[in-house]
Amino acid sequence: SGSGSLVIRGISGGTSPSNLYLDKHAGSGSAGSTTVFDTRGHHADIILTNLEVSRRSGTHGGGTGTGYFYFDAGVLTVANLVPVAFAEGAAHNTGEVHLDGGTITFTGGVTLRSHSSPPPPRFATGSLTIDGNASVTSGRITLAILTGTATGRQAIANLNLYGGSLTMTDDIVRGDVTGVGTVTASVI
């Protein structure tokens, strides 16, 4: 609460980019976690090379990973592809990106929900919500990727356009669904 602003830059300062990883786990373990990055009500000026929201990889033995990203005022620029809810191993993943204001550029695009390995049943749910007066420009938006042969997996992707504006510099596509499992992709 209160006033204030946030500037995120790389180690060199100026216009050098940084990285932001929310709920990113690699290796082993089975604990769940929730990570929240919330600038609502504050002006933010953020330049990133990488933004990842809920990514579990390696031999993670379970647990649910959840990442939330909220932004509503200022400028957010991300150079590389933004994965939201990327699951490998035996973990559930949920990632949500809420953009309610400001000027946002995802140069490399966004992938909502990717699941690539066993064991079942596991899910990954990714959502991007644009609302308020957010002005978003994005490269390709990929909805739901499901690869691998384990049964019982789910890939759920939601692109929610409730307000603001979205300018695409590439396509909105359904991802690779060559794997075994259930894929749900929606644009609202």
mmCIF file of C-alpha atoms in Angstrom:
data_model
loop_
_atom_site.group_PDB
_atom_site.id
_atom_site.type_symbol
_atom_site.label_atom_id
_atom_site.label_comp_id
_atom_site.label_asym_id
_atom_site.label_seq_id
_atom_site.Cartn_x
_atom_site.Cartn_y
_atom_site.Cartn_z
ATOM 1 C CA SER A 1 0.000 0.000 0.000
ATOM 2 C CA GLY A 2 1.012 3.638 -0.190
ATOM 3 C CA SER A 3 2.758 5.453 -2.986
ATOM 4 C CA GLY A 4 6.038 4.605 -4.553
ATOM 5 C CA SER A 5 7.559 3.340 -7.744
ATOM 6 C CA LEU A 6 9.735 0.478 -8.902
ATOM 7 C CA VAL A 7 12.555 0.407 -11.458
ATOM 8 C CA ILE A 8 14.138 -2.907 -12.488
ATOM 9 C CA ARG A 9 17.296 -2.897 -14.625
ATOM 10 C CA GLY A 10 20.323 -5.099 -15.159
ATOM 11 C CA ILE A 11 23.573 -4.776 -13.246
ATOM 12 C CA SER A 12 24.852 -2.064 -15.616
ATOM 13 C CA GLY A 13 21.852 0.191 -14.941
ATOM 14 C CA GLY A 14 20.617 2.543 -17.667
ATOM 15 C CA THR A 15 18.603 0.504 -20.148
ATOM 16 C CA SER A 16 20.316 -2.826 -19.448
ATOM 17 C CA PRO A 17 17.774 -5.638 -18.925
ATOM 18 C CA SER A 18 17.415 -7.901 -15.923
ATOM 19 C CA ASN A 19 15.644 -11.271 -15.438
ATOM 20 C CA LEU A 20 12.626 -12.133 -13.294
ATOM 21 C CA TYR A 21 11.794 -15.742 -12.403
ATOM 22 C CA LEU A 22 8.652 -16.434 -10.351
ATOM 23 C CA ASP A 23 8.231 -19.887 -8.846
ATOM 24 C CA LYS A 24 11.060 -21.436 -10.850
ATOM 25 C CA HIS A 25 12.330 -24.798 -9.633
ATOM 26 C CA ALA A 26 14.855 -27.160 -11.147
ATOM 27 C CA GLY A 27 16.212 -30.402 -9.804
ATOM 28 C CA SER A 28 14.447 -32.583 -7.262
ATOM 29 C CA GLY A 29 12.037 -32.105 -4.371
ATOM 30 C CA SER A 30 8.331 -32.356 -3.733
ATOM 31 C CA ALA A 31 7.296 -29.180 -1.909
ATOM 32 C CA GLY A 32 4.672 -26.823 -3.265
ATOM 33 C CA SER A 33 5.211 -23.091 -3.469
ATOM 34 C CA THR A 34 3.452 -19.840 -4.320
ATOM 35 C CA THR A 35 5.215 -16.718 -5.585
ATOM 36 C CA VAL A 36 3.580 -13.321 -6.136
ATOM 37 C CA PHE A 37 5.015 -10.278 -7.953
ATOM 38 C CA ASP A 38 2.557 -7.415 -7.499
ATOM 39 C CA THR A 39 3.057 -3.786 -8.536
ATOM 40 C CA ARG A 40 -0.638 -2.832 -8.507
ATOM 41 C CA GLY A 41 -1.144 0.745 -7.408
ATOM 42 C CA HIS A 42 2.482 1.688 -8.098
ATOM 43 C CA HIS A 43 4.277 2.941 -11.189
ATOM 44 C CA ALA A 44 6.814 0.386 -12.446
ATOM 45 C CA ASP A 45 9.515 0.735 -15.107
ATOM 46 C CA ILE A 46 10.796 -2.762 -15.893
ATOM 47 C CA ILE A 47 13.131 -3.960 -18.668
ATOM 48 C CA LEU A 48 13.701 -7.723 -18.762
ATOM 49 C CA THR A 49 15.441 -10.218 -20.974
ATOM 50 C CA ASN A 50 13.533 -13.119 -19.384
ATOM 51 C CA LEU A 51 10.294 -13.353 -17.430
ATOM 52 C CA GLU A 52 9.143 -16.819 -16.342
ATOM 53 C CA VAL A 53 6.014 -17.436 -14.282
ATOM 54 C CA SER A 54 5.802 -20.890 -12.649
ATOM 55 C CA ARG A 55 8.345 -23.195 -14.265
ATOM 56 C CA ARG A 56 9.254 -26.559 -12.799
ATOM 57 C CA SER A 57 11.780 -28.797 -14.478
ATOM 58 C CA GLY A 58 14.105 -31.659 -13.684
ATOM 59 C CA THR A 59 12.988 -34.563 -11.500
ATOM 60 C CA HIS A 60 10.615 -32.611 -9.276
ATOM 61 C CA GLY A 61 8.614 -35.211 -7.354
ATOM 62 C CA GLY A 62 5.325 -33.384 -6.925
ATOM 63 C CA GLY A 63 3.813 -30.414 -5.200
ATOM 64 C CA THR A 64 2.040 -27.534 -6.889
ATOM 65 C CA GLY A 65 3.967 -24.541 -8.122
ATOM 66 C CA THR A 66 2.002 -21.318 -8.478
ATOM 67 C CA GLY A 67 3.192 -17.975 -9.780
ATOM 68 C CA TYR A 68 1.225 -14.717 -10.003
ATOM 69 C CA PHE A 69 2.365 -11.575 -11.844
ATOM 70 C CA TYR A 70 0.363 -8.321 -11.498
ATOM 71 C CA PHE A 71 1.120 -5.075 -13.362
ATOM 72 C CA ASP A 72 -1.105 -1.999 -13.793
ATOM 73 C CA ALA A 73 0.962 1.173 -14.336
ATOM 74 C CA GLY A 74 4.176 2.100 -16.110
ATOM 75 C CA VAL A 75 6.255 0.307 -18.722
ATOM 76 C CA LEU A 76 7.120 -3.403 -18.927
ATOM 77 C CA THR A 77 9.364 -4.690 -21.726
ATOM 78 C CA VAL A 78 10.380 -8.355 -22.078
ATOM 79 C CA ALA A 79 12.724 -9.405 -24.907
ATOM 80 C CA ASN A 80 12.441 -13.211 -24.890
ATOM 81 C CA LEU A 81 9.543 -15.643 -24.953
ATOM 82 C CA VAL A 82 7.551 -15.562 -21.697
ATOM 83 C CA PRO A 83 6.642 -19.092 -20.505
ATOM 84 C CA VAL A 84 3.642 -19.194 -18.155
ATOM 85 C CA ALA A 85 3.076 -22.536 -16.360
ATOM 86 C CA PHE A 86 5.820 -24.724 -17.821
ATOM 87 C CA ALA A 87 5.881 -28.225 -16.326
ATOM 88 C CA GLU A 88 8.422 -30.994 -16.626
ATOM 89 C CA GLY A 89 8.628 -33.804 -14.126
ATOM 90 C CA ALA A 90 5.939 -34.755 -11.608
ATOM 91 C CA ALA A 91 4.762 -31.288 -10.555
ATOM 92 C CA HIS A 92 1.517 -29.392 -11.068
ATOM 93 C CA ASN A 93 1.996 -25.817 -12.282
ATOM 94 C CA THR A 94 -0.238 -22.762 -12.391
ATOM 95 C CA GLY A 95 0.900 -19.410 -13.743
ATOM 96 C CA GLU A 96 -1.165 -16.240 -14.060
ATOM 97 C CA VAL A 97 -0.213 -12.907 -15.622
ATOM 98 C CA HIS A 98 -2.618 -10.010 -14.966
ATOM 99 C CA LEU A 99 -2.086 -6.785 -16.936
ATOM 100 C CA ASP A 100 -4.512 -4.030 -15.929
ATOM 101 C CA GLY A 101 -2.689 -0.922 -17.137
ATOM 102 C CA GLY A 102 0.513 0.509 -18.501
ATOM 103 C CA THR A 103 2.420 -0.163 -21.697
ATOM 104 C CA ILE A 104 3.593 -3.752 -22.060
ATOM 105 C CA THR A 105 5.735 -5.280 -24.817
ATOM 106 C CA PHE A 106 6.429 -9.013 -25.104
ATOM 107 C CA THR A 107 8.826 -8.972 -28.059
ATOM 108 C CA GLY A 108 9.376 -12.749 -28.035
ATOM 109 C CA GLY A 109 5.719 -13.571 -27.361
ATOM 110 C CA VAL A 110 4.065 -15.670 -24.678
ATOM 111 C CA THR A 111 3.502 -19.421 -24.205
ATOM 112 C CA LEU A 112 0.589 -20.290 -21.947
ATOM 113 C CA ARG A 113 0.796 -23.760 -20.446
ATOM 114 C CA SER A 114 3.340 -26.322 -21.508
ATOM 115 C CA HIS A 115 3.598 -29.889 -20.233
ATOM 116 C CA SER A 116 6.254 -32.199 -21.583
ATOM 117 C CA SER A 117 6.936 -35.194 -19.398
ATOM 118 C CA PRO A 118 5.503 -37.937 -17.152
ATOM 119 C CA PRO A 119 4.372 -39.162 -14.698
ATOM 120 C CA PRO A 120 0.607 -38.657 -14.782
ATOM 121 C CA PRO A 121 -1.751 -37.302 -13.714
ATOM 122 C CA ARG A 122 -0.289 -33.799 -13.747
ATOM 123 C CA PHE A 123 -1.552 -30.465 -14.996
ATOM 124 C CA ALA A 124 -0.260 -27.065 -15.969
ATOM 125 C CA THR A 125 -2.584 -24.083 -16.263
ATOM 126 C CA GLY A 126 -1.439 -20.787 -17.719
ATOM 127 C CA SER A 127 -3.426 -17.592 -18.175
ATOM 128 C CA LEU A 128 -2.834 -14.097 -19.521
ATOM 129 C CA THR A 129 -5.492 -11.526 -18.596
ATOM 130 C CA ILE A 130 -5.567 -8.083 -20.216
ATOM 131 C CA ASP A 131 -7.958 -5.559 -18.691
ATOM 132 C CA GLY A 132 -8.354 -1.918 -17.686
ATOM 133 C CA ASN A 133 -6.275 0.426 -19.826
ATOM 134 C CA ALA A 134 -3.383 -1.975 -20.489
ATOM 135 C CA SER A 135 -1.777 -1.484 -23.890
ATOM 136 C CA VAL A 136 -0.085 -4.767 -24.801
ATOM 137 C CA THR A 137 2.050 -5.534 -27.862
ATOM 138 C CA SER A 138 3.110 -9.143 -28.252
ATOM 139 C CA GLY A 139 4.868 -11.526 -30.567
ATOM 140 C CA ARG A 140 3.326 -14.968 -31.056
ATOM 141 C CA ILE A 141 1.016 -16.187 -28.294
ATOM 142 C CA THR A 142 0.993 -19.981 -28.062
ATOM 143 C CA LEU A 143 -1.890 -21.647 -26.254
ATOM 144 C CA ALA A 144 -1.195 -25.045 -24.697
ATOM 145 C CA ILE A 145 1.718 -27.301 -25.570
ATOM 146 C CA LEU A 146 1.475 -30.977 -24.667
ATOM 147 C CA THR A 147 4.215 -33.398 -25.717
ATOM 148 C CA GLY A 148 5.296 -36.814 -24.469
ATOM 149 C CA THR A 149 3.517 -40.125 -24.119
ATOM 150 C CA ALA A 150 2.354 -40.332 -20.486
ATOM 151 C CA THR A 151 -1.428 -40.430 -20.143
ATOM 152 C CA GLY A 152 -3.515 -38.385 -17.735
ATOM 153 C CA ARG A 153 -1.789 -35.037 -18.250
ATOM 154 C CA GLN A 154 -3.599 -31.759 -18.870
ATOM 155 C CA ALA A 155 -2.557 -28.535 -20.585
ATOM 156 C CA ILE A 156 -4.921 -25.615 -19.948
ATOM 157 C CA ALA A 157 -4.356 -22.166 -21.489
ATOM 158 C CA ASN A 158 -6.558 -19.090 -21.203
ATOM 159 C CA LEU A 159 -6.128 -15.754 -22.970
ATOM 160 C CA ASN A 160 -8.611 -13.374 -21.317
ATOM 161 C CA LEU A 161 -9.237 -10.070 -23.105
ATOM 162 C CA TYR A 162 -11.575 -8.137 -20.805
ATOM 163 C CA GLY A 163 -10.384 -4.608 -21.631
ATOM 164 C CA GLY A 164 -7.332 -2.665 -22.679
ATOM 165 C CA SER A 165 -5.786 -3.431 -26.054
ATOM 166 C CA LEU A 166 -3.704 -6.208 -27.590
ATOM 167 C CA THR A 167 -1.623 -5.587 -30.705
ATOM 168 C CA MET A 168 -0.144 -8.747 -32.211
ATOM 169 C CA THR A 169 3.080 -8.767 -34.238
ATOM 170 C CA ASP A 170 2.612 -12.495 -34.943
ATOM 171 C CA ASP A 171 -0.158 -15.096 -34.594
ATOM 172 C CA ILE A 172 -2.177 -16.561 -31.761
ATOM 173 C CA VAL A 173 -1.749 -20.322 -32.212
ATOM 174 C CA ARG A 174 -2.492 -23.616 -30.554
ATOM 175 C CA GLY A 175 0.803 -25.233 -29.638
ATOM 176 C CA ASP A 176 2.228 -28.686 -30.316
ATOM 177 C CA VAL A 177 -0.268 -31.208 -28.975
ATOM 178 C CA THR A 178 1.418 -34.375 -30.163
ATOM 179 C CA GLY A 179 1.489 -35.784 -26.662
ATOM 180 C CA VAL A 180 -1.063 -37.908 -24.844
ATOM 181 C CA GLY A 181 -3.472 -36.075 -22.552
ATOM 182 C CA THR A 182 -6.110 -33.355 -22.530
ATOM 183 C CA VAL A 183 -5.630 -29.886 -23.984
ATOM 184 C CA THR A 184 -7.964 -26.950 -23.324
ATOM 185 C CA ALA A 185 -7.256 -23.586 -24.934
ATOM 186 C CA SER A 186 -9.563 -20.576 -24.834
ATOM 187 C CA VAL A 187 -9.609 -16.944 -25.908
ATOM 188 C CA ILE A 188 -12.236 -14.929 -24.065
#
